[in-house]
Short mmCIF file of C-alpha atoms in Angstrom, two decimals:
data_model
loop_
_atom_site.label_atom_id
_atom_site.label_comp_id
_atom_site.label_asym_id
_atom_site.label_seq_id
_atom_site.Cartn_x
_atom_site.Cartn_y
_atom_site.Cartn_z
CA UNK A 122 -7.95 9.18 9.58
CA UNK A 123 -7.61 5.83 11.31
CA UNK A 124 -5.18 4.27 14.10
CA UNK A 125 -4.25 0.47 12.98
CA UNK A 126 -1.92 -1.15 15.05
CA UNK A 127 -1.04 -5.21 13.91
CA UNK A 128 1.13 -7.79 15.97
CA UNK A 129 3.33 -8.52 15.91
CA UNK A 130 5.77 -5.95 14.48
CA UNK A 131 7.92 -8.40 12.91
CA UNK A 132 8.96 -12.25 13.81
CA UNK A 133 11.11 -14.84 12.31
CA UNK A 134 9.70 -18.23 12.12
CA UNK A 135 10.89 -21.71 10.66
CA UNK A 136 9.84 -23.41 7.48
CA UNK A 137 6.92 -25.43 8.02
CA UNK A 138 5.84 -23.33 11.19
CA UNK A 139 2.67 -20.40 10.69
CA UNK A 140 1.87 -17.23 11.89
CA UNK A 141 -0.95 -15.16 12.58
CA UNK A 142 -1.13 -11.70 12.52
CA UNK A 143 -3.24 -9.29 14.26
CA UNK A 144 -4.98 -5.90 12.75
CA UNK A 145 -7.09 -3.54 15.13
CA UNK A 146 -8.60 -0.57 14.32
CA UNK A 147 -9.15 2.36 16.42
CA UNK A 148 -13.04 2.22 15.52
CA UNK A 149 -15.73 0.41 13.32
CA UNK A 150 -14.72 -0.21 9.69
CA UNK A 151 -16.41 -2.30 7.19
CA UNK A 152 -13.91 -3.16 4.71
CA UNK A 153 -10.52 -4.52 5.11
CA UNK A 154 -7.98 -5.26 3.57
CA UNK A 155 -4.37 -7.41 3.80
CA UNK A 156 -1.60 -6.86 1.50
CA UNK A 157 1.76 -8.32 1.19
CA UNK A 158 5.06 -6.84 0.21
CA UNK A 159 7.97 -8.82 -0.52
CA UNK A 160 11.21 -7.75 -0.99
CA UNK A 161 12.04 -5.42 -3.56
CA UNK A 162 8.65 -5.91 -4.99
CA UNK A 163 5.05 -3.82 -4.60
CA UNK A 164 2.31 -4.53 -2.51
CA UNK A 165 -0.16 -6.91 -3.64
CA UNK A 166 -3.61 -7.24 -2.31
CA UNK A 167 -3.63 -10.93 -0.66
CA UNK A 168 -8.05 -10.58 0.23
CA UNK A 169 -10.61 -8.39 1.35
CA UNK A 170 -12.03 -8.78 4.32
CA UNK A 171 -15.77 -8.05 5.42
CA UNK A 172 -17.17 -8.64 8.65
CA UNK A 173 -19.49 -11.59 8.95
CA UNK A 174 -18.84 -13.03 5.56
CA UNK A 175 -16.11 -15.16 4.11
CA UNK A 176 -12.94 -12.93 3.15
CA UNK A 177 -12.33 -12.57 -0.81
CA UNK A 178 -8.91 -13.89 -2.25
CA UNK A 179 -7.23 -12.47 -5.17
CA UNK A 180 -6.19 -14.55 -8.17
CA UNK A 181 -2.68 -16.37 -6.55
CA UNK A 182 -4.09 -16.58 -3.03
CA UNK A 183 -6.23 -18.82 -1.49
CA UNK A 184 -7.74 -19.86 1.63
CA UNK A 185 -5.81 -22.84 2.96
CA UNK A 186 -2.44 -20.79 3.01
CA UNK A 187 -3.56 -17.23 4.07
CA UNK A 188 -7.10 -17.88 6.33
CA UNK A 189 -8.36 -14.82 7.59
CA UNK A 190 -10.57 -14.01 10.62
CA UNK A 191 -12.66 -11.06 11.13
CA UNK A 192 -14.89 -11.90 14.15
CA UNK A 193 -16.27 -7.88 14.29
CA UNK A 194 -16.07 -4.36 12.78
CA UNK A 195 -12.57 -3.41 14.43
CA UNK A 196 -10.06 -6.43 14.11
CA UNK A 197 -8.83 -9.15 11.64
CA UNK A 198 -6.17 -11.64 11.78
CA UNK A 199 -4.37 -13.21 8.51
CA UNK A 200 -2.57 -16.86 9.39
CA UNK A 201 0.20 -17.65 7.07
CA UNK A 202 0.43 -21.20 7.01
CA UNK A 203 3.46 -23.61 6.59
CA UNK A 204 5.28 -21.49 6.03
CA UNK A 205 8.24 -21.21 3.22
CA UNK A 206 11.02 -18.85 2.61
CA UNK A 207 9.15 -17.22 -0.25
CA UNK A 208 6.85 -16.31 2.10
CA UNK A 209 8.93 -14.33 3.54
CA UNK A 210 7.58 -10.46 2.99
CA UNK A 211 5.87 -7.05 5.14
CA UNK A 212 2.44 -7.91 5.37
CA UNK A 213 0.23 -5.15 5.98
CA UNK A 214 -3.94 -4.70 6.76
CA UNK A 215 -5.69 -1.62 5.78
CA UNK A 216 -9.11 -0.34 6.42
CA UNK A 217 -11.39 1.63 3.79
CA UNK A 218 -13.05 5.03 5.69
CA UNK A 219 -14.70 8.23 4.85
CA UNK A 220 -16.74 9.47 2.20
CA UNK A 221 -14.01 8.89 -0.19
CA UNK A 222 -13.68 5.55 0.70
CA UNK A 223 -9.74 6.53 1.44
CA UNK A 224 -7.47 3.29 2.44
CA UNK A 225 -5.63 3.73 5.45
CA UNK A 226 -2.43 0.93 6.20
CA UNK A 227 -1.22 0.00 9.68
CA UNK A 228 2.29 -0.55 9.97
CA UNK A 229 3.19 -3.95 9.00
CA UNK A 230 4.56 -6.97 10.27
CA UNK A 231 7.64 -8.31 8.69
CA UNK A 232 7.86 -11.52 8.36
CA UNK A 233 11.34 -13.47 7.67
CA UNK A 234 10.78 -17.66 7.30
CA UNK A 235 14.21 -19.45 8.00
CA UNK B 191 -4.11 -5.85 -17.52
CA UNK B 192 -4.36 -3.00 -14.59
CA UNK B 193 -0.32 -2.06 -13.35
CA UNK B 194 1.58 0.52 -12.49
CA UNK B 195 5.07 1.30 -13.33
CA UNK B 196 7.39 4.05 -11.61
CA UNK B 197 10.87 5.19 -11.39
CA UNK B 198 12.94 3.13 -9.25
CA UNK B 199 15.52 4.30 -6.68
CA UNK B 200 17.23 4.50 -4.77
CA UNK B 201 17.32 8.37 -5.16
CA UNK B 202 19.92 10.93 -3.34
CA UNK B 203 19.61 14.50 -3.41
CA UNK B 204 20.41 17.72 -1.98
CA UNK B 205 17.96 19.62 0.31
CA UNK B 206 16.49 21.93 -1.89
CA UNK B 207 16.38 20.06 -5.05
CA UNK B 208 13.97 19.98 -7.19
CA UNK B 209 12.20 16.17 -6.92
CA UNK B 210 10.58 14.43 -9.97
CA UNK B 211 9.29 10.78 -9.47
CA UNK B 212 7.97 9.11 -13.34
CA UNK B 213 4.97 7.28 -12.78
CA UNK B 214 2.82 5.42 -15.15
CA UNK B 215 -0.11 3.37 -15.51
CA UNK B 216 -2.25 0.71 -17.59
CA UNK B 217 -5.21 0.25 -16.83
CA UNK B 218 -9.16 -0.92 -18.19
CA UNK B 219 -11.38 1.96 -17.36
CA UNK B 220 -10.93 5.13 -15.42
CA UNK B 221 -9.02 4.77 -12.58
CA UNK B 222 -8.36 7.08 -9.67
CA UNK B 223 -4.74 7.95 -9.41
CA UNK B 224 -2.61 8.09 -5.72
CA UNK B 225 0.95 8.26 -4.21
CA UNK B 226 1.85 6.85 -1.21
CA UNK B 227 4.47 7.91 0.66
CA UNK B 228 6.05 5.39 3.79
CA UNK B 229 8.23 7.80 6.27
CA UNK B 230 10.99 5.10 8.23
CA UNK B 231 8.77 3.15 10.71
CA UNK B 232 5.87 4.69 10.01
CA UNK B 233 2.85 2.84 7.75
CA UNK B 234 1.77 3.63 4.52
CA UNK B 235 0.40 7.34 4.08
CA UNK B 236 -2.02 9.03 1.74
CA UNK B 237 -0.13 12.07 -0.20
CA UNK B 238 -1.88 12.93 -3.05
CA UNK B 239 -4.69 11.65 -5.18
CA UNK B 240 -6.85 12.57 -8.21
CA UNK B 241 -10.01 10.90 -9.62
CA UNK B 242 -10.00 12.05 -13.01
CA UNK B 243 -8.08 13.72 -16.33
CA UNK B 244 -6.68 16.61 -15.59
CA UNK B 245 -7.26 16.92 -11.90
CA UNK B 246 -3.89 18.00 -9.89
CA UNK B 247 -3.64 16.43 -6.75
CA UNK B 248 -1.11 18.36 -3.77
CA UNK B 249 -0.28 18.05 -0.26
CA UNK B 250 2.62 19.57 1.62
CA UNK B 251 4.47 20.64 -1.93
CA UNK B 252 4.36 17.72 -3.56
CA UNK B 253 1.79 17.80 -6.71
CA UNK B 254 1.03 15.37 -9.50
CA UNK B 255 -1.14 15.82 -12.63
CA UNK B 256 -3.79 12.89 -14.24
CA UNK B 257 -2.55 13.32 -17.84
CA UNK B 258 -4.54 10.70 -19.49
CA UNK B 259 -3.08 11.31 -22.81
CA UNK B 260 0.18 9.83 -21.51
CA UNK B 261 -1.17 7.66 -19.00
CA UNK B 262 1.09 9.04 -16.30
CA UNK B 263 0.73 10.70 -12.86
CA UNK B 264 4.42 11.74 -11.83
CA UNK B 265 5.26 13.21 -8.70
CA UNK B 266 6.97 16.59 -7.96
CA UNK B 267 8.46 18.74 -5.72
CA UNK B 268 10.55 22.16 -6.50
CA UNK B 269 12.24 22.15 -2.97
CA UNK B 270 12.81 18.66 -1.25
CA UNK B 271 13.89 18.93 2.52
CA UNK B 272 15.34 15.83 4.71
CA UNK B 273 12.06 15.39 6.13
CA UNK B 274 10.97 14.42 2.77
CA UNK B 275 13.10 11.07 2.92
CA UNK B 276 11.02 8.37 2.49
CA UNK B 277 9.53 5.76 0.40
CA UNK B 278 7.21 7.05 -2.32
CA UNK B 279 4.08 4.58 -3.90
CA UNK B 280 2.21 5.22 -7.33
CA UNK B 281 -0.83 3.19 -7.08
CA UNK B 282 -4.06 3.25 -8.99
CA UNK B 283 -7.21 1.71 -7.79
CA UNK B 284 -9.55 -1.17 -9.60
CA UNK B 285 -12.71 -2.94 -8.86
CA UNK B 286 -12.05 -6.27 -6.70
CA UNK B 287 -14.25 -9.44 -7.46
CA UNK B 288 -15.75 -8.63 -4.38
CA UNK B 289 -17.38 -5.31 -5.34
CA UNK B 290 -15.11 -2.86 -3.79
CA UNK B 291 -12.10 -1.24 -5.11
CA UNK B 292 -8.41 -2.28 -4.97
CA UNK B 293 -5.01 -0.12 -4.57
CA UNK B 294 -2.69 -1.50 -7.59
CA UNK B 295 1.04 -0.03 -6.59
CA UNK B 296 4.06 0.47 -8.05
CA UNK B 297 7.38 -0.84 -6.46
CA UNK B 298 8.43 1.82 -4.70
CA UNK B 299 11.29 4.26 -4.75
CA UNK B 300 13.24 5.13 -1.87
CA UNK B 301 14.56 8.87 -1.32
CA UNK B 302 16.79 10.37 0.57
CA UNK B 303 17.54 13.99 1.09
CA UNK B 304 20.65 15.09 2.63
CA UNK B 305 21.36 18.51 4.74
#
């Protein structure tokens, strides 16, 4: 298994403002991963996230609003960047590990945007 | 496209009812098959998974069966307990443009079992 922790828990920010969020793993990892849930909805994978390369965006996401770091093989941070309502969600980071490539999830940081 | 679709809750029962949560799935390919389950403040967890027709994933009485014929993977328990309360994920996985493989989930349904 894996220990992910991410910062903050939860936070409510104004329109306009941005957030980043922190993911760190309790050991090396080479893939990972940010998702975002919003309300009533299922998650959605926002980019993956490889260590010393630029971090892959799905279709509907792109750089300038969600930039990710991932400056080594443990941690990653995902900005959210002026910030709207609708961006209001959980977001949550998950690492790939094992032999089965299972995905592990930390858990989340709920965001509300006022 | 790839999606999944599952019952949505919320669901109420009885300790010691018998649970069954509909899943099913499009998708291009052969995709591997999970549930999810997300206990109150706790992150996602891995339940159950299975990689191919006919395989029968189960962990801690809960099983589900890869019936490709019906493109479905529902989840069931014969005995639910309160512990069981929780938020329960059908997700499939898919290749990502950047060469790995994604989780593709279904909304969610939210149980709870009562004493």
């Amino acid at each position: 298994s894996a220990v992910i922790s991410q910062k903050p828990s939860r936070d409510i920010c104004q329109r306009g403002t941005s957030l980043t969020i922190q993911c760190q793993v309790d050991s090396q990892v080479t893939m990972m991963f940010w998702y975002r849930q919003q309300p009533g909805q299922s998650l959605t994978l926002i980019a993956t996230a490889n260590q010393g390369s630029e971090a892959t965006y799905e279709s509907g996401f792109v750089i300038d609003k969600f930039p990710i770091s991932r400056p080594n093989l443990t941690f990653s941070t995902l900005t959210v960047s002026n910030m709207s309502p609708e961006d209001s969600s959980i977001y949550l980071c998950s690492v790939e590990r094992g032999a089965n490539n299972e995905q592990f999830f930390g858990p989340g940081t709920r965001l509300t945007v006022l | 496209g790839n999606s999944v679709t599952q019952m949505e809750g919320p669901v109420t029962l009885s300790e010691e009812a018998f649970l069954t949560i509909n899943c099913t799935y499009t998708a291009t390919g052969y995709p591997s098959l999970f549930w999810y389950v997300q206990y109150p403040g706790e992150g996602l967890q891995l339940l159950l998974k299975a990689t191919k027709a006919d395989d029968k994933g189960s962990n801690k009485g809960f099983e589900a069966t890869y019936r490709k014929e019906t493109t479905s993977f529902h989840l069931e328990k014969g005995s639910v307990q309160v512990s069981d309360s929780a938020v329960y994920f059908c997700a499939l996985t898919v290749g990502t443009q950047g060469g790995s493989e994604k989780l593709v989930f279904g909304k969610g349904m939210k149980l709870t079992v009562n004493p």
